[in-house]
Tab-separated table of C-alpha atoms in Angstrom:
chain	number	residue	atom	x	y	z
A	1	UNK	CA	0.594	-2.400	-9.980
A	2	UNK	CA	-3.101	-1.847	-9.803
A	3	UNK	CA	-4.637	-3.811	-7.226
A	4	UNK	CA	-8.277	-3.319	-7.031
A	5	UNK	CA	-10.169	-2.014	-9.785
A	6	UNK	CA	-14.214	-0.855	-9.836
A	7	UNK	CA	-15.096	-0.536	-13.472
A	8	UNK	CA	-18.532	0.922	-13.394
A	9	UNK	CA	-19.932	-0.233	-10.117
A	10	UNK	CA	-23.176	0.458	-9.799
A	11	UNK	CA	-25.547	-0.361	-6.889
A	12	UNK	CA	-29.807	-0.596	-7.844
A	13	UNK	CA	-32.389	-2.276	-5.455
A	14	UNK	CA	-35.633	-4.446	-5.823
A	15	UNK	CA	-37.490	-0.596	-5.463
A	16	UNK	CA	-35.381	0.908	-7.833
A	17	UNK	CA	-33.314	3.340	-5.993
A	18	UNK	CA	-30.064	3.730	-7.650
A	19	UNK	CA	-27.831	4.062	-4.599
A	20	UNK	CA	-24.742	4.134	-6.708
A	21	UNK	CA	-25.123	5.080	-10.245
A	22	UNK	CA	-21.656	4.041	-11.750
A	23	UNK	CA	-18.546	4.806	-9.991
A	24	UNK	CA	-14.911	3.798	-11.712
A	25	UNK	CA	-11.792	3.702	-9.425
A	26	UNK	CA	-8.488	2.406	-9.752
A	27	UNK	CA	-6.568	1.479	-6.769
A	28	UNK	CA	-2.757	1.035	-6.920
A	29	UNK	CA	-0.895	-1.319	-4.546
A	30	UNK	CA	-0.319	-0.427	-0.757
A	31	UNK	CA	-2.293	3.007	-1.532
A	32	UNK	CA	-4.435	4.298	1.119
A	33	UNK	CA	-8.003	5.654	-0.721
A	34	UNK	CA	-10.707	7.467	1.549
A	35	UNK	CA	-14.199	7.547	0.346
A	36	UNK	CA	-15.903	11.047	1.974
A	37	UNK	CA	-19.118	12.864	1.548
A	38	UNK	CA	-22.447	13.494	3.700
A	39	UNK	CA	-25.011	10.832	5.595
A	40	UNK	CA	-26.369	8.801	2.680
A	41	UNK	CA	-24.292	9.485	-0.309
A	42	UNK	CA	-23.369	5.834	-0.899
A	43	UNK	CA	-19.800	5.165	0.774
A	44	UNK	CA	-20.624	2.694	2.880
A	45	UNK	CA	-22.681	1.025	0.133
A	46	UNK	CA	-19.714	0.929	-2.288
A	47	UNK	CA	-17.397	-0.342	0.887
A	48	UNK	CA	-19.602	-2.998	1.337
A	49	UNK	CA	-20.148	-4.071	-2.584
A	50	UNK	CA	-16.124	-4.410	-2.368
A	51	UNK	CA	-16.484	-6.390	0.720
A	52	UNK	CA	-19.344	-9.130	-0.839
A	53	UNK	CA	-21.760	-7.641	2.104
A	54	UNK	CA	-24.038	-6.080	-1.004
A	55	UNK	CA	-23.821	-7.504	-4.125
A	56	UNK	CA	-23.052	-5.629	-7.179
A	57	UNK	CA	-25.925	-4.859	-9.341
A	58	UNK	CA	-23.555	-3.249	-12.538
A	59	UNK	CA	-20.273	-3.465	-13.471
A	60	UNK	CA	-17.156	-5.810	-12.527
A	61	UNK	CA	-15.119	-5.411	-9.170
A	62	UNK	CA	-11.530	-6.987	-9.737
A	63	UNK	CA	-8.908	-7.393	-7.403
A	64	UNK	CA	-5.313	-8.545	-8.203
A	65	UNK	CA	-6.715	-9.337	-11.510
A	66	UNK	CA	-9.837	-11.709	-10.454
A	67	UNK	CA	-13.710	-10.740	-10.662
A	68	UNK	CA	-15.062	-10.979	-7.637
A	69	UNK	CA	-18.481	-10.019	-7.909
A	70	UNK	CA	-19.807	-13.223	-7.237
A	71	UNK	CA	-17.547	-14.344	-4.898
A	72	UNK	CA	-18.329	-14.713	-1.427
A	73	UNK	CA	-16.753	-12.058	1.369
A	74	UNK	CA	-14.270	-15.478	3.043
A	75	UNK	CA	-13.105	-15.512	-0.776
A	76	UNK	CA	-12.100	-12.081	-1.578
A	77	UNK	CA	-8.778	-12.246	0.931
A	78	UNK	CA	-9.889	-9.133	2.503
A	79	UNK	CA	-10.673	-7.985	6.208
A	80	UNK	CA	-12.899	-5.265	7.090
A	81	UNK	CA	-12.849	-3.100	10.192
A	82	UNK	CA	-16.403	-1.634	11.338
A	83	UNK	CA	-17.819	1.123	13.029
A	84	UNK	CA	-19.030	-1.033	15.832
A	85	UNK	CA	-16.256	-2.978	16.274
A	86	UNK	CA	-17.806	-6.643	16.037
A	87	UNK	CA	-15.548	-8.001	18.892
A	88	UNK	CA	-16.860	-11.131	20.540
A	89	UNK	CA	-17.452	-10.199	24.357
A	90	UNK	CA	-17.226	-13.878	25.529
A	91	UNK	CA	-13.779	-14.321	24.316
A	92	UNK	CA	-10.397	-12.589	24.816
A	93	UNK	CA	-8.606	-10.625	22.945
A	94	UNK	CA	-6.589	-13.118	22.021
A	95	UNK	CA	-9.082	-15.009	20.788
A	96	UNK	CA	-10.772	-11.991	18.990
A	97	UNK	CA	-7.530	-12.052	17.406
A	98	UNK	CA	-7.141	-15.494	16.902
A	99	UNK	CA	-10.624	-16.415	15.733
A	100	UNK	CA	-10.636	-15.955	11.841
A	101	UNK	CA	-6.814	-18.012	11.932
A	102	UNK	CA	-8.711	-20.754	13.527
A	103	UNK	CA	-11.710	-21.007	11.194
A	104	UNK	CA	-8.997	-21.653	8.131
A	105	UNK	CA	-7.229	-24.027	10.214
A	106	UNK	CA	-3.911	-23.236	10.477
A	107	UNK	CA	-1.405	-24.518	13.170
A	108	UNK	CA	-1.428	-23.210	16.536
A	109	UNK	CA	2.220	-22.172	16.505
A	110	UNK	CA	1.305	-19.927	13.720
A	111	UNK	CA	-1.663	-18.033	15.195
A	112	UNK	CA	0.379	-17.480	18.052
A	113	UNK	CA	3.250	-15.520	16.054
A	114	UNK	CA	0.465	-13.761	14.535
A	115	UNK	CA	-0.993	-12.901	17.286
A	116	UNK	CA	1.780	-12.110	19.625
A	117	UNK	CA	2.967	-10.343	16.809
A	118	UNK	CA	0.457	-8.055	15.614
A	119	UNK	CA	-0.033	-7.055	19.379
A	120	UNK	CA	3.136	-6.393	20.263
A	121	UNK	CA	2.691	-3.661	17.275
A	122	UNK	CA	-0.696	-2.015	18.628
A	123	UNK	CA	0.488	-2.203	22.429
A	124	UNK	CA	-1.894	-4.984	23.005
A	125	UNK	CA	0.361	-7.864	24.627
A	126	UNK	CA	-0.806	-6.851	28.320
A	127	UNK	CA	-4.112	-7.044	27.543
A	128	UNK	CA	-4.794	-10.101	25.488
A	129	UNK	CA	-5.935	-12.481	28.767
A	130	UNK	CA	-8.748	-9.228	28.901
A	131	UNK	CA	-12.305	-9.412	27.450
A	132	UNK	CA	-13.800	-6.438	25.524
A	133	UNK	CA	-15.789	-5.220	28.003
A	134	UNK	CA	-12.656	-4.331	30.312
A	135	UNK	CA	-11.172	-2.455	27.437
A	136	UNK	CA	-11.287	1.086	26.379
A	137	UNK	CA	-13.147	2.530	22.976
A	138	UNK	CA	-9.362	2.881	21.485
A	139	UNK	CA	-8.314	-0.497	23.111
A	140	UNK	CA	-11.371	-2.172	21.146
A	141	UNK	CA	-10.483	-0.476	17.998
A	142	UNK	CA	-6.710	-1.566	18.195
A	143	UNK	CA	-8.028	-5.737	18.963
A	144	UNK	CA	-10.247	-5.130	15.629
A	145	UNK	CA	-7.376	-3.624	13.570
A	146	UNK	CA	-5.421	-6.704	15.028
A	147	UNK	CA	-8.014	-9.239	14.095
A	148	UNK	CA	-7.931	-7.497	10.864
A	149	UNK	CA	-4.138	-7.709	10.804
A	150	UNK	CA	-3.244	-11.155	11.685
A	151	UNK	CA	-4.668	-12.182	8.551
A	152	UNK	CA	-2.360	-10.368	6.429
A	153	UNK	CA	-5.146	-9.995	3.680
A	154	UNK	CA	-4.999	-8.378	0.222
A	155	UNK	CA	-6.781	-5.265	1.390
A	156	UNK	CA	-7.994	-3.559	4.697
A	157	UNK	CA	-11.350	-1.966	4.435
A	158	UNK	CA	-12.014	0.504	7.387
A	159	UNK	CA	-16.443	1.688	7.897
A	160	UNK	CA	-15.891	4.838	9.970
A	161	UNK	CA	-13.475	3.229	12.270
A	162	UNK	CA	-12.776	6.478	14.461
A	163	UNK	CA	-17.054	7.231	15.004
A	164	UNK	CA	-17.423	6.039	18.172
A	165	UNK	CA	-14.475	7.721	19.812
A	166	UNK	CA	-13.811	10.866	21.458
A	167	UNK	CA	-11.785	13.938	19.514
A	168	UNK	CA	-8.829	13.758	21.213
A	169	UNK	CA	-8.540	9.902	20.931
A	170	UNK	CA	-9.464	9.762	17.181
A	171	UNK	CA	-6.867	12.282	16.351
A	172	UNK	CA	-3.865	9.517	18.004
A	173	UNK	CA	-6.167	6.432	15.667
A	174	UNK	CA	-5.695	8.818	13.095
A	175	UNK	CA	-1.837	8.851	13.303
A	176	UNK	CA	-1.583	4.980	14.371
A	177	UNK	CA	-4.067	4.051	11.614
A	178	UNK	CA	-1.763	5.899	8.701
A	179	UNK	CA	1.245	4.915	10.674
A	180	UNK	CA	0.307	1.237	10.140
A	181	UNK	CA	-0.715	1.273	7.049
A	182	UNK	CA	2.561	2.459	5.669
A	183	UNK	CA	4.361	-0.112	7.563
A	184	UNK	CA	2.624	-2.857	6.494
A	185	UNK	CA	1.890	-1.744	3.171
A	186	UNK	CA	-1.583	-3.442	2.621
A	187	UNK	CA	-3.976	-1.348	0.303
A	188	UNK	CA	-6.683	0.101	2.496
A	189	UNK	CA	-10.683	1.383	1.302
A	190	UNK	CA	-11.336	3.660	4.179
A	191	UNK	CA	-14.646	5.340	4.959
A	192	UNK	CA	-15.267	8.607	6.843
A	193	UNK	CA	-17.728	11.439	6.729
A	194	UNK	CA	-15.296	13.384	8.658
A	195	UNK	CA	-13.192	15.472	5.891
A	196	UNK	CA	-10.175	16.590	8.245
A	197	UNK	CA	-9.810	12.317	8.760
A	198	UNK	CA	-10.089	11.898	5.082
A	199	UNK	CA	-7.206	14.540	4.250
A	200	UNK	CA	-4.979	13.844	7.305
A	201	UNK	CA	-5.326	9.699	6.031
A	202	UNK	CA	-5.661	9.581	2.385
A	203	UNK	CA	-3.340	9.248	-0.451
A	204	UNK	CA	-6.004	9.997	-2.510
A	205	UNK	CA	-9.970	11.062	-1.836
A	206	UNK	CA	-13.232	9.711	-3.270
A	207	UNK	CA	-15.816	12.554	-2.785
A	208	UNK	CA	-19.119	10.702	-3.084
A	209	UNK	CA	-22.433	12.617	-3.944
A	210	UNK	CA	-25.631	10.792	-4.296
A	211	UNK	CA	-23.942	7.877	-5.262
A	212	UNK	CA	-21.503	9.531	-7.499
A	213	UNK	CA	-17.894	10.246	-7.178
A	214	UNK	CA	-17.943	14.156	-7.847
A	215	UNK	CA	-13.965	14.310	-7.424
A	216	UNK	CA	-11.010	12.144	-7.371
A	217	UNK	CA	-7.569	13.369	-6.456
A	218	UNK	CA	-5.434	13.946	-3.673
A	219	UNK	CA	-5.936	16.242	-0.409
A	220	UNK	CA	-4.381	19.308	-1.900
A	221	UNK	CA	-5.354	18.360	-5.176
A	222	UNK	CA	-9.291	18.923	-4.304
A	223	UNK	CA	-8.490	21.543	-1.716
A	224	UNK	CA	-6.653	23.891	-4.116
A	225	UNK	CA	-8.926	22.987	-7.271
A	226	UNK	CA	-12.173	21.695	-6.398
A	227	UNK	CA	-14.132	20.543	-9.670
A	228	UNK	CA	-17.540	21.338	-7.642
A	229	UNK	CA	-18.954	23.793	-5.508
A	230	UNK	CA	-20.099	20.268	-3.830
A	231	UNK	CA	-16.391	19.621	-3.614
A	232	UNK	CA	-14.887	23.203	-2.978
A	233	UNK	CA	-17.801	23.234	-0.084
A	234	UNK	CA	-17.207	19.671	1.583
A	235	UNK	CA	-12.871	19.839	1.578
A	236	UNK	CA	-12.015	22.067	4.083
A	237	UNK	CA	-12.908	22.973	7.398
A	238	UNK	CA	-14.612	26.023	7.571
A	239	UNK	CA	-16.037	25.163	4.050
A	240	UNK	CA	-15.607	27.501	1.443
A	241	UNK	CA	-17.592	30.740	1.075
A	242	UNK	CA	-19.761	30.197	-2.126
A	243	UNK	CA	-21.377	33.398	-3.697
A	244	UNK	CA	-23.616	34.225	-6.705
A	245	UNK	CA	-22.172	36.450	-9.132
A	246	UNK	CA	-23.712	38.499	-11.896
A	247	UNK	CA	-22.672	38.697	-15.388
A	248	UNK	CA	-22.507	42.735	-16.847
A	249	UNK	CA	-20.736	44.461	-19.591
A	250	UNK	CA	-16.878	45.134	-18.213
A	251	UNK	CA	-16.961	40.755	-17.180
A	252	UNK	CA	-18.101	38.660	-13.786
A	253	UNK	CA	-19.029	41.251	-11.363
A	254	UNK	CA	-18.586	39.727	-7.490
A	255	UNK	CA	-19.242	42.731	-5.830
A	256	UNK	CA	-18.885	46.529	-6.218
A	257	UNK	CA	-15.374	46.388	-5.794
A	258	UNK	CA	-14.591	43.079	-7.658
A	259	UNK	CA	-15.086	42.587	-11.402
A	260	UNK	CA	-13.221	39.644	-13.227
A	261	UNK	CA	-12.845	40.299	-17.663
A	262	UNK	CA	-15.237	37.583	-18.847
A	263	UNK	CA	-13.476	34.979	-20.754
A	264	UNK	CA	-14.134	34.960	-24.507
A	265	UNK	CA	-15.912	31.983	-24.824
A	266	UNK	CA	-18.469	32.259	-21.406
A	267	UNK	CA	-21.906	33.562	-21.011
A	268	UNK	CA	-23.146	31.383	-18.479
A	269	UNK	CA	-24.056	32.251	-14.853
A	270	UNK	CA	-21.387	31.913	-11.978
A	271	UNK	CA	-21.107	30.752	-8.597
A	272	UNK	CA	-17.526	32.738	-7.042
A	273	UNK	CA	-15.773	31.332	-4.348
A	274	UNK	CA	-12.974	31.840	-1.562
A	275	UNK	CA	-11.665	29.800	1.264
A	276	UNK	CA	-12.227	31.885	4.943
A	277	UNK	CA	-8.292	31.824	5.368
A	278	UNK	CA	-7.351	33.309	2.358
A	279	UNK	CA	-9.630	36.644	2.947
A	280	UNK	CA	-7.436	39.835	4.252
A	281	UNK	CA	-8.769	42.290	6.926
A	282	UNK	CA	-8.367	45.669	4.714
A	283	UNK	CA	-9.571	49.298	5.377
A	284	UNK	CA	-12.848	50.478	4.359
A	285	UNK	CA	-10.971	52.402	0.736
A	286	UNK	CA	-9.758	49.539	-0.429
A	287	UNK	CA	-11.877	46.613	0.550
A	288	UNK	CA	-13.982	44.954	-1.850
A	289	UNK	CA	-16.621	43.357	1.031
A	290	UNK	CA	-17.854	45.148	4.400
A	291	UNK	CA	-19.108	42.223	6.329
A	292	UNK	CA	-21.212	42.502	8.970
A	293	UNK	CA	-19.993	40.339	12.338
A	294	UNK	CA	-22.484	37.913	14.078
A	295	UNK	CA	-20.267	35.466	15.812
A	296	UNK	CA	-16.819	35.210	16.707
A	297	UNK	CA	-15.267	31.814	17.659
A	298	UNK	CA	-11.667	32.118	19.454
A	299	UNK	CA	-9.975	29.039	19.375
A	300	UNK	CA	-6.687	30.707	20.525
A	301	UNK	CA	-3.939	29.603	17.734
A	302	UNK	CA	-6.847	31.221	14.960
A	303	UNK	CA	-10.231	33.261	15.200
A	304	UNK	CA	-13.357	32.345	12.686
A	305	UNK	CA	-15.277	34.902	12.284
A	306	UNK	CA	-18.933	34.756	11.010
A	307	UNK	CA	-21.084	37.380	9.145
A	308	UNK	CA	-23.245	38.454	6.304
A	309	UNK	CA	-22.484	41.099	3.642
A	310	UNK	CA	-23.675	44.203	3.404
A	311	UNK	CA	-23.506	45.472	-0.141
A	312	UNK	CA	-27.306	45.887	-1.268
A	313	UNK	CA	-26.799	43.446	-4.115
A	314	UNK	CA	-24.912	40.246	-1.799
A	315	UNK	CA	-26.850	41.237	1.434
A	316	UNK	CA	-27.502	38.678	4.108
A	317	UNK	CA	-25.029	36.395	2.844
A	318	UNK	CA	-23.060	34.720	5.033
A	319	UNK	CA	-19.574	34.927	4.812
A	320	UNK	CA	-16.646	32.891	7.480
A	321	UNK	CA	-13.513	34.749	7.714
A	322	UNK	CA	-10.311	32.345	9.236
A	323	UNK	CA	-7.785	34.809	10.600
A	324	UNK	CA	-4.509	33.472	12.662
A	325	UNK	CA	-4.377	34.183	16.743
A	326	UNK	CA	-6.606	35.886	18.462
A	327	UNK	CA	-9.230	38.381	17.731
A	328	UNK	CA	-12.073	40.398	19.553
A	329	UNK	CA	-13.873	42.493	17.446
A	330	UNK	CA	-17.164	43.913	18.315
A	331	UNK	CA	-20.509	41.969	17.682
A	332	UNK	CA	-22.491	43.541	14.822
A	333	UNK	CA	-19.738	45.631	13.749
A	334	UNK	CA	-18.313	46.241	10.335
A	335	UNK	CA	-14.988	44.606	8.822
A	336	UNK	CA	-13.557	45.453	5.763
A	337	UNK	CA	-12.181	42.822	3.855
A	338	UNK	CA	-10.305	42.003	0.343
A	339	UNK	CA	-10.008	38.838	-1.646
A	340	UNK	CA	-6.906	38.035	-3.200
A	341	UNK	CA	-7.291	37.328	-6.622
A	342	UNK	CA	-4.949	34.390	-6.823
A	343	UNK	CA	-6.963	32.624	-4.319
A	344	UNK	CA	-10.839	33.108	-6.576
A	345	UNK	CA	-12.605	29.530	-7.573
A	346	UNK	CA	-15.068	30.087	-10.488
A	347	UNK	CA	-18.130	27.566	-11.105
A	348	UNK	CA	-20.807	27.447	-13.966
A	349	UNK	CA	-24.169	27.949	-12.190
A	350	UNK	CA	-25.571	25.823	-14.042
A	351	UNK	CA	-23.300	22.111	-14.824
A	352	UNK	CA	-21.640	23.688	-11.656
A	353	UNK	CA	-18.437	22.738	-13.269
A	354	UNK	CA	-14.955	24.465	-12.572
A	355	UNK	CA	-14.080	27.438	-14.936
């Protein structure tokens, strides 16, 4: 069953700046959707349109069925969790928690289930008599998933939740976050600009561009078959290594070494690329890029490795190599390298489509 549905959403304001041109999503029940992409592409914007905090300039945002675009956020049956958290420091976690129970009046016996409840879940009951300032970043994010919780709304809408919290703590969020989720089974909007916490999370991934949602698919669906360079750039951490290739008679020529036939019905200009992990240390006879090392980054189960390329016609581009375990090799040295051919994303330079 679909539960929430944007049919061309778009976002314009009073100065005319089209901050989202017209984004359609579908959203199935109890899925878990991540909307990712750089500072000021529009995610939170589109998060917020679904939550009634901006209104909807185009389109028609339905969920279970109903319009809500002109329906105030208390009326949507939704809960949002923000970046900041939004606690109340005067009151206790309990009360956090309790607050938005108490506002729609029900019983007393109730909200305390709820609460007890829900807390019992995110290892809250010991500190419910506490007041946000004598909790922890993670404890403050658990007391506003709670307060989200205890409401037991229609969907769970999270701004960059994990922002404000070290690594190692985000990466445990991560895992109680999607944990959660699956248990309770409540569709969820998620926002990140962090793309290992959008393919660790998501069911499926939004990648947002200047308002517009470049890709939609899951993880390994935009990792192994990005639609953009945008896309094949953003998924994946290093990003992928994007080069310019030129078009002569035998096909798509990527370097000396590396020609590809040129499909029948292409004449366009191409942008070649190939993921750091999937590029093979060779020997200089067989390689089809000498790269030329700048920076090495041990990070003891793998080694990145950074440098530019020396053939004449690719020279000074830069080029990350992922390689598993350690590695030392010599600053400004050479290393020889081939690209597997099964592994080769090609783009039109110019619509910057997938071939």
């Amino acid at each position: 069953m679909t539960d929430v549905i944007l049919e061309k959403i778009g976002k314009t304001y009073p100065n005319g700046y089209h901050a989202i041109p017209s984004v359609d999503l579908s959203i199935e029940e109890g899925e878990f959707i991540v909307l990712v992409g750089p500072s000021g592409c529009g995610k939170s914007t589109l998060l917020r349109m679904v939550a009634g905090l901006e209104s909807i300039s185009d389109g028609e945002l339905r969920i279970r069925g109903e319009r809500m675009n002109e329906k105030e956020p208390a009326e949507r049956d939704i809960a949002m969790v923000f970046q900041n958290y939004a606690l109340y420091p005067h009151m206790t976690v309990y009360n956090n928690m309790a607050y938005g129970l108490k506002n729609r009046k029900v019983s007393k016996e109730v909200i305390e289930k709820k609460v007890t409840d829900v807390a019992e879940m995110l290892g809250l009951t010991d500190l419910l008599q506490r007041k946000p300032g004598q909790l922890s970043g993670g404890q403050r994010q658990r007391v506003a998933m709670g307060r989200a919780m205890v409401r037991d709304p229609k969907v769970f809408l999270f701004d960059e939740p994990l922002s404000n919290l070290d690594a190692k703590l985000r990466v445990q969020m991560r895992v109680e976050i999607r944990q959660l989720q699956r248990k309770l089974g409540t569709t969820t909007l998620y926002v990140t600009h962090d793309q290992v916490e959008a393919m660790t999370l998501a069911d499926r991934l939004v990648v947002l561009n200047k308002g517009n949602a470049e890709q939609i698919g899951t993880p390994m669906d935009l990792y192994n078959k990005p639609a953009t360079p945008f896309v094949a750039s953003f998924i994946g951490s290093p990003s992928m290594n994007l080069l310019p290739a030129n078009l002569v008679e035998q096909g798509i020529k990527i370097s000396n070494s590396l020609t590809l036939p040129l499909p029948h019905d292409y004449r366009g200009g191409v942008v070649w690329g190939i993921r750091p992990e999937h590029l093979e240390v060779s020997d200089e006879q067989n390689a089809d890029f000498a790269l030329r090392i700048q920076a090495v980054e041990s990070l003891g189960a793998e080694t990145l490795i950074h440098g530019l390329l020396e053939e004449e016609s690719k020279k000074g581009i830069p080029m990350v190599v992922r390689l598993s375990g350690p590695h030392l090799p010599e600053l400004n040295s050479l290393m020889w390298l081939t690209a597997p051919v099964k592994h080769w994303h090609l783009f039109d330079e110019i619509t910057q489509q997938r071939l």
